[in-house]
Amino acid sequence: MGSNVRQEAIKTIATTTHKLNRIDFRTTHIKDLFGINVFGEEEQKQRLPKPMFKSLQKTVKLGTTLDPNVADAVASAMKDWAIEHGCTHYTHLFQPLTGLTAEKHDSFLNPTPNGRALAEFSGKELVKGEPDASSFPSGGSRSTFEARGYTGWDPTSPAYIREGANGSTLVIPTIFVSWTGEALDKKTPLLKSMEALSTQAMRILKLYGHADVKKVFTTVGPEQEYFLIDKNFLYGRPDLLNTGRTLFGAKPPKGQELEDQYFGTIPERVLACMADCEAELFKLGVPVKTRHNEVAPSQYELAPIFEDSNLATDHNQLAMDVMRRTAEVYGLVCLLHEKPFAGINGSGKHNNWSMSTDTGENLLNPGDTPHDNAQFLLFFVAVIRAVAKYPELLRVTVASAGNDHRLGANEAPPAIISIFLGDQLQDVMDQLEAGALKSTKQGGQMEIGVTVLPKLPRDAGDRNRTSPFAFTGNKFEFRAVGSSFSISGPNVVLNTIVAESLDFMATNLEKATAAGKDLHKAVQDLLPGILKESKKVVYNGDGYTEEWQQEAERRGLPNLKTTVDAIPMIIRKDSIDLFTKYKVFTEKELQSRYVIFSESYVKTITIEANMMVMMAKTMILPAGLRYQSEVATAVTTTKAAGVENGAQLEALKELTGVITGFQGATAALEKVLAHHAEGDAFAHAKAMRDTVVPKMVELRTLGDKLETIVADDLWPIPTYREMLFIK
Ligand code: ADP
Ligand code: MG
């Protein structure tokens, strides 16, 4: 027998040594690395004339419109800085609806009439770009003849340098819109939703007399989970390479049941890779803070310090990109898919979210004074009301073919959106709902604007990992987001639904106070009604249980189990009303996203199913048949020798049975794949879920069964026990 890709991979891994020491932190201090590749405030200050710098900072910090003269000065300073750092090109980086980032590079070179050249970069080039955009998903919001798309500089997310082996590139974060002004990207609606929230939050703050506050930002700290496995395995795994997940693979004898991986010692090569990755991210100004082993074997987590949502979103995209690239340097591959391996934990992204003033006050931080508490309670209840009113919208932001393997399975939050508060806050909420606050769990009397809240334990929320949306002391943590997602979508929805709640509350309070009512009294009168309506979404128990599924149904909470169930929610009338009211999406933009989400689901499942058929026919079936022939030979030769061989005959029968079933399942999958569904993209997505997905599951079960009976030396595909444990 010749060797196969799988055996080659293992041999190569066993004999390869990696150069691990690439950075010496004794000579390169992390504090000196931070932000060196960013054209940030410090650099701008040094290179721009003072008035220009001030004007730019005003745009960055308060969102004022940028003066065109300033753009020219910034472009020139940015170019000089970039060229000094070895840049030859610049790019407008945007975030099309694929969820990835896109870029086209232009050089700074500009030929002169005398046959020489200058390096040039004008304000116009900085501010606006025009990539050929016809091939990005638009969901029918434009036809090819009007395919022009524009990128527009986002001065609130600083430009940075991406180092390359042969010359570096100046990267300018941008929005991406069609020539008719429709958002074709993930950044535009995010900025709009932040604006909407700021406007409404400011109304509340005004009632509380915060004259110093000019703007409210939403803040996000996304905890990123991922897998790292040896790159050699990828070559024998066309499924991982092309779809990001394993479509076949028997459960390994050892999985995560010993719980020896979570927070365990980080393997040396992985640690080296993490440190390198972090150094790279430091240079790019991404404040990465925490690293650790996750629950599943070969699974890890990276968490940054929170930033404003726009920056946090850009930085998370950057982090995923740097993680992928750095892994390669260490002979590893970084898997960001939500479920690369069946049967062990998948990967998510915990979206820690709060609201903060431009003066640095976290609005979800319970205060020490009665006044602060009253304000905290308002913002806090606004979030509860928002989640209770629009759970379907939050659900749809975490929907994808990949995340369908996670949500509702027993290691990730269920598909039912609910909020975890913890005992103490629950007690406060119950009393608020009942009317005047009297006593708290810690005793004493409580009344809004008169007494302080009990000291809330910071980690109260974190202990319940089964809740998709938990209050964790001074922020909410949305845990249903998939690991490969752009966090833009979830935050657009969070910002907008909370803006709507704040609007509702501000309108009520403004009216009451204008009529002469005391603010605290007005708040005290307002909250019980809201809590009565919203409390159905609060659940402090175990979200993984069957009881919760039933209880949620009794409460009338939506349980949108799959992506296909969730997608239509974005074009429901109340969703359209909400997004258009706060000018976050137009109806046309929502319709286009409805189409894009559907198409994306169809494409993912189609690619996976085709890949399964290919692997079934060209890798698994041949291995099965070879083994079958070996066993058959053994049976006949033994029989010829005159020896009784009942057990061997049974084994042959079993094997033949599984192979026959496997062939039948392959044919069945091919058949449903060949059938083209009638109707629009959504109808197509529904057909994929109902006909193709079940056949994929059947085929996989039989393929995995074969893996457990075919001779190991004949099995061609790297196995779970190898990919997850050979480090
Ligand atoms: P926990 O122990 O509750 O998970 P951590 O302190 O470990 O909290 O923080 C987890 C993530 O939450 C980090 O990325 C952190 O920066 C982020 N975070 C903390 N405070 C806020 C906030 N006010 N807004 C948004 N994210 C926050
Ligand atoms: Mg956490």
Coordinates of C-alpha atoms in Angstrom, one line a residue, residues 75-437:
A75 CA -4.0 63.3 2.6
S76 CA -0.6 64.9 2.2
A77 CA 0.5 64.2 5.8
M78 CA -0.8 60.7 5.6
K79 CA 1.1 60.0 2.4
D80 CA 4.4 61.3 3.8
W81 CA 4.0 59.2 6.9
A82 CA 3.1 56.2 4.8
I83 CA 6.0 56.5 2.4
E84 CA 8.4 57.0 5.3
H85 CA 7.1 53.7 6.6
G86 CA 7.8 51.9 3.3
C87 CA 4.3 52.2 1.7
T88 CA 4.1 52.2 -2.1
H89 CA 0.3 51.8 -2.3
Y90 CA -2.9 52.9 -0.6
T91 CA -6.2 51.2 -0.5
H92 CA -9.7 52.1 0.5
L93 CA -10.8 49.1 2.7
F94 CA -14.5 48.5 2.8
Q95 CA -16.8 45.8 4.2
P96 CA -19.1 44.5 1.6
L97 CA -22.1 42.4 2.5
T98 CA -20.1 39.2 2.2
G99 CA -19.1 40.0 5.8
L100 CA -15.4 40.1 4.8
T101 CA -13.3 43.1 3.8
A102 CA -12.4 44.2 0.3
E103 CA -9.6 46.3 -1.1
K104 CA -8.1 47.4 -4.3
H105 CA -4.6 48.9 -4.2
D106 CA -3.5 52.0 -6.1
S107 CA 0.1 53.3 -6.0
F108 CA 1.1 56.8 -5.0
L109 CA 3.0 57.1 -8.3
N110 CA 2.1 59.9 -10.6
P111 CA 4.2 60.3 -13.8
T112 CA 5.3 63.9 -14.7
P113 CA 5.7 65.3 -18.2
N114 CA 9.5 65.1 -18.0
G115 CA 9.4 61.4 -17.9
R116 CA 9.9 61.2 -14.1
A117 CA 7.3 60.5 -11.4
L118 CA 6.1 62.0 -8.1
A119 CA 4.4 60.4 -5.2
E120 CA 1.0 62.0 -4.9
F121 CA -2.1 61.7 -2.8
S122 CA -4.8 64.3 -2.8
G123 CA -7.7 65.0 -0.5
K124 CA -10.0 63.9 -3.2
E125 CA -8.3 60.5 -3.5
L126 CA -8.4 60.2 0.3
V127 CA -12.1 61.0 0.6
K128 CA -13.6 59.1 -2.3
G129 CA -12.8 56.0 -4.3
E130 CA -14.6 54.2 -7.0
P131 CA -13.8 50.5 -7.1
D132 CA -15.5 48.4 -9.8
A133 CA -18.1 47.1 -7.6
S134 CA -20.3 45.1 -9.9
S135 CA -19.4 41.7 -8.4
F136 CA -20.2 42.4 -4.8
P137 CA -23.6 41.3 -3.5
S138 CA -26.2 43.9 -3.7
G139 CA -29.3 41.7 -3.4
G140 CA -30.9 43.3 -6.4
S141 CA -30.5 46.8 -5.1
R142 CA -28.7 47.7 -8.3
S143 CA -28.3 46.2 -11.7
T144 CA -25.0 45.7 -13.4
F145 CA -25.4 48.7 -15.8
E146 CA -25.5 50.9 -12.7
A147 CA -22.8 49.1 -11.0
R148 CA -20.8 52.0 -9.8
G149 CA -20.0 51.9 -6.2
Y150 CA -18.2 54.5 -4.1
T151 CA -16.0 54.2 -1.1
G152 CA -16.0 57.1 1.3
W153 CA -13.3 57.8 3.9
D154 CA -14.4 57.2 7.5
P155 CA -12.2 59.6 9.5
T156 CA -13.4 58.1 12.8
S157 CA -11.5 54.9 12.1
P158 CA -7.8 55.8 11.7
A159 CA -5.8 54.8 8.6
Y160 CA -3.0 52.2 9.2
I161 CA -0.2 50.4 7.4
R162 CA -0.3 46.8 6.5
E163 CA 3.3 45.6 6.2
G164 CA 4.1 43.3 3.3
A165 CA 7.2 41.4 2.3
N166 CA 7.7 43.7 -0.7
G167 CA 6.4 47.1 0.3
S168 CA 3.6 48.1 2.6
T169 CA 0.1 49.4 2.0
L170 CA -1.6 52.4 3.5
V171 CA -5.1 51.2 4.5
I172 CA -7.9 53.7 4.7
P173 CA -11.2 52.4 6.3
T174 CA -14.2 53.5 4.2
I175 CA -17.9 53.1 3.8
F176 CA -19.2 51.6 0.5
V177 CA -22.3 53.0 -1.2
S178 CA -24.0 52.7 -4.6
W179 CA -24.1 55.8 -6.9
T180 CA -27.8 56.2 -5.8
G181 CA -26.7 56.3 -2.2
E182 CA -27.7 52.8 -1.0
A183 CA -25.4 51.3 1.6
L184 CA -23.7 48.3 0.1
D185 CA -21.7 47.6 3.2
K186 CA -21.6 46.8 6.9
K187 CA -20.0 50.1 8.1
T188 CA -22.6 52.6 6.8
P189 CA -25.6 51.3 8.8
L190 CA -23.4 50.9 11.9
L191 CA -22.4 54.5 11.8
K192 CA -26.0 55.5 11.3
S193 CA -27.2 53.3 14.2
M194 CA -24.6 54.8 16.5
E195 CA -25.8 58.3 15.5
A196 CA -29.4 57.3 16.1
L197 CA -28.6 56.0 19.6
S198 CA -26.5 59.0 20.4
T199 CA -29.4 61.4 19.5
Q200 CA -31.8 59.5 21.7
A201 CA -29.5 59.0 24.6
M202 CA -28.6 62.7 24.6
R203 CA -32.3 63.5 25.3
I204 CA -32.2 61.4 28.5
L205 CA -28.9 62.9 29.5
K206 CA -30.3 66.3 29.0
L207 CA -33.1 65.5 31.4
Y208 CA -30.4 64.6 33.9
G209 CA -28.6 67.9 33.3
H210 CA -25.4 66.7 31.6
A211 CA -24.6 69.9 29.8
D212 CA -20.9 68.7 29.3
V213 CA -21.8 65.7 27.3
K214 CA -21.7 66.2 23.5
K215 CA -22.1 62.7 22.2
V216 CA -22.9 59.1 23.3
F217 CA -21.0 56.2 21.8
T218 CA -21.8 52.5 22.0
T219 CA -18.9 50.5 23.1
V220 CA -18.0 46.9 22.2
G221 CA -15.5 44.3 23.3
P222 CA -15.8 41.2 21.2
E223 CA -14.3 38.0 22.6
Q224 CA -13.1 36.0 19.6
E225 CA -13.0 32.2 19.7
Y226 CA -11.1 30.2 17.1
F227 CA -9.3 26.9 16.4
L228 CA -5.7 26.4 15.4
I229 CA -4.6 23.1 13.8
D230 CA -1.6 22.1 11.9
K231 CA -1.7 23.3 8.3
N232 CA -0.6 20.0 6.9
F233 CA -4.0 18.5 7.8
L234 CA -5.7 21.0 5.6
Y235 CA -4.2 19.5 2.4
G236 CA -5.9 16.2 3.1
R237 CA -9.1 18.0 4.0
P238 CA -10.8 19.6 1.0
D239 CA -13.8 20.2 3.2
L240 CA -11.9 22.3 5.7
L241 CA -10.0 24.1 2.9
N242 CA -13.1 25.0 0.9
T243 CA -15.9 25.2 3.4
G244 CA -14.2 26.0 6.6
R245 CA -15.6 23.0 8.4
T246 CA -15.3 19.2 8.4
L247 CA -18.2 17.6 6.5
F248 CA -17.1 14.1 7.6
G249 CA -15.3 12.9 10.7
A250 CA -16.0 10.4 13.4
K251 CA -16.1 11.5 17.0
P252 CA -12.7 10.9 18.5
P253 CA -12.3 8.5 21.5
K254 CA -11.2 11.5 23.5
G255 CA -13.0 14.8 22.9
Q256 CA -13.5 17.5 25.5
E257 CA -15.1 15.3 28.2
L258 CA -12.1 15.4 30.5
E259 CA -12.3 19.2 30.6
D260 CA -8.6 19.3 30.5
Q261 CA -8.3 21.9 27.8
Y262 CA -10.3 24.9 29.2
F263 CA -7.8 27.5 30.6
G264 CA -5.1 24.8 30.3
T265 CA -1.5 25.4 29.5
I266 CA -1.2 26.8 26.0
P267 CA 0.9 24.6 23.7
E268 CA 4.3 26.2 22.8
R269 CA 3.8 26.7 19.1
V270 CA 0.3 28.1 19.7
L271 CA 1.6 30.5 22.3
A272 CA 4.3 31.7 20.0
C273 CA 1.7 32.3 17.3
M274 CA -0.6 34.1 19.7
A275 CA 2.2 36.4 20.9
D276 CA 3.3 37.2 17.3
C277 CA -0.3 37.9 16.4
E278 CA -0.7 40.2 19.3
A279 CA 2.4 42.1 18.5
E280 CA 1.1 42.6 15.0
L281 CA -2.2 43.8 16.4
F282 CA -0.5 46.1 18.9
K283 CA 1.3 47.8 16.0
L284 CA -2.1 48.3 14.4
G285 CA -3.5 49.8 17.5
V286 CA -5.8 46.9 18.4
P287 CA -5.9 46.7 22.2
V288 CA -5.7 42.9 22.6
K289 CA -5.7 41.9 26.2
T290 CA -6.6 38.3 27.0
R291 CA -5.7 34.9 25.5
H292 CA -6.6 31.5 26.8
N293 CA -7.5 27.9 25.9
E294 CA -11.1 27.4 25.2
V295 CA -13.3 24.3 26.0
A296 CA -12.7 22.2 22.9
P297 CA -9.3 20.7 22.1
S298 CA -7.3 23.1 19.9
Q299 CA -9.8 25.9 20.6
Y300 CA -8.6 29.3 21.9
E301 CA -9.9 32.8 22.6
L302 CA -8.6 36.3 22.1
A303 CA -10.2 39.3 23.7
P304 CA -9.5 43.0 23.2
I305 CA -10.2 45.9 25.5
F306 CA -13.5 47.5 24.4
E307 CA -13.6 50.5 22.1
D308 CA -16.3 52.5 20.3
S309 CA -18.4 50.1 18.2
N310 CA -17.1 51.4 14.9
L311 CA -13.5 50.9 15.8
A312 CA -14.2 47.7 17.6
T313 CA -15.8 46.3 14.4
D314 CA -12.9 47.4 12.2
H315 CA -10.5 46.0 14.7
N316 CA -12.2 42.7 15.0
Q317 CA -12.1 42.3 11.2
L318 CA -8.4 43.2 11.4
A319 CA -7.8 40.7 14.2
M320 CA -9.4 37.9 12.2
D321 CA -7.2 38.8 9.2
V322 CA -4.0 39.0 11.3
M323 CA -4.9 35.7 13.1
R324 CA -5.3 33.9 9.8
R325 CA -2.0 35.3 8.3
T326 CA 0.1 34.8 11.4
A327 CA -1.1 31.2 11.9
E328 CA 0.4 30.4 8.4
V329 CA 3.8 31.6 9.6
Y330 CA 3.8 29.0 12.3
G331 CA 2.6 26.2 10.1
L332 CA -0.9 26.4 11.6
V333 CA -4.3 27.2 10.2
C334 CA -6.7 29.4 12.0
L335 CA -10.3 28.2 11.7
L336 CA -12.9 30.9 12.3
H337 CA -15.9 28.8 11.3
E338 CA -18.7 28.5 13.9
K339 CA -18.5 24.7 13.8
P340 CA -15.3 23.3 12.3
F341 CA -15.7 20.0 14.1
A342 CA -19.0 18.2 14.9
G343 CA -19.5 16.8 18.4
I344 CA -17.3 19.3 20.3
N345 CA -17.8 23.0 21.0
G346 CA -18.2 25.4 18.2
S347 CA -16.8 29.0 18.2
G348 CA -18.7 32.2 19.0
K349 CA -18.0 35.8 19.5
H350 CA -19.2 37.3 22.7
N351 CA -20.3 40.8 21.9
N352 CA -19.9 42.8 25.1
W353 CA -21.9 46.0 24.6
S354 CA -22.5 49.2 26.5
M355 CA -23.1 52.9 26.0
S356 CA -20.6 55.6 27.0
T357 CA -20.5 59.4 26.9
D358 CA -17.8 61.3 25.2
T359 CA -16.7 62.3 28.7
G360 CA -16.0 58.7 29.5
E361 CA -19.0 57.7 31.6
N362 CA -20.3 54.2 31.1
L363 CA -24.1 54.6 31.1
L364 CA -24.6 51.0 32.2
N365 CA -22.5 51.3 35.3
P366 CA -24.7 51.3 38.4
G367 CA -23.6 54.4 40.3
D368 CA -22.9 55.2 43.9
T369 CA -25.5 58.0 44.3
P370 CA -29.3 57.9 44.0
H371 CA -29.1 60.2 41.1
D372 CA -26.7 58.0 39.2
N373 CA -28.8 55.0 40.0
A374 CA -31.9 56.5 38.6
Q375 CA -30.1 57.3 35.4
F376 CA -28.6 53.8 35.2
L377 CA -31.9 52.2 35.7
L378 CA -33.4 54.1 32.8
F379 CA -30.7 53.0 30.4
F380 CA -30.8 49.5 31.8
V381 CA -34.5 49.2 31.4
A382 CA -34.3 50.7 27.9
V383 CA -32.1 47.7 26.9
I384 CA -34.5 45.2 28.4
R385 CA -37.5 46.8 26.7
A386 CA -35.6 46.8 23.4
V387 CA -34.7 43.1 23.5
A388 CA -38.2 42.2 24.6
K389 CA -39.7 44.2 21.7
Y390 CA -37.4 43.0 18.9
P391 CA -36.0 39.6 19.8
E392 CA -36.5 38.4 16.2
L393 CA -34.2 41.1 14.9
L394 CA -31.4 40.2 17.3
R395 CA -31.9 36.6 16.2
V396 CA -31.5 37.3 12.6
T397 CA -28.2 39.2 13.1
V398 CA -26.7 35.9 14.3
A399 CA -28.2 33.7 11.6
S400 CA -26.0 31.8 9.1
A401 CA -25.6 28.3 7.8
G402 CA -22.5 28.1 10.0
N403 CA -24.1 29.3 13.2
D404 CA -27.1 27.0 12.7
H405 CA -24.8 24.2 13.9
R406 CA -24.2 26.1 17.1
L407 CA -27.3 27.9 18.3
G408 CA -29.7 25.6 20.0
A409 CA -27.1 22.8 20.2
N410 CA -26.2 22.2 23.8
E411 CA -23.0 24.2 24.0
A412 CA -24.2 27.5 22.7
P413 CA -27.1 29.7 23.7
P414 CA -30.4 28.5 22.4
A415 CA -32.1 30.2 19.4
I416 CA -34.6 31.8 21.9
I417 CA -33.5 35.3 22.7
S418 CA -33.7 36.0 26.5
I419 CA -31.9 38.1 29.1
F420 CA -30.1 37.0 32.2
L421 CA -30.1 39.5 35.0
G422 CA -29.0 37.5 38.1
D423 CA -30.9 37.4 41.4
Q424 CA -30.1 40.8 42.7
L425 CA -31.1 42.8 39.7
Q426 CA -34.1 40.6 39.2
D427 CA -35.2 41.5 42.7
V428 CA -34.7 45.2 41.9
M429 CA -36.7 44.8 38.7
D430 CA -39.5 43.0 40.5
Q431 CA -39.8 45.8 42.9
L432 CA -39.6 48.5 40.2
E433 CA -42.5 46.7 38.5
A434 CA -44.5 46.6 41.6
G435 CA -44.3 50.3 42.1
A436 CA -42.1 52.1 44.6
L437 CA -38.9 50.3 45.4

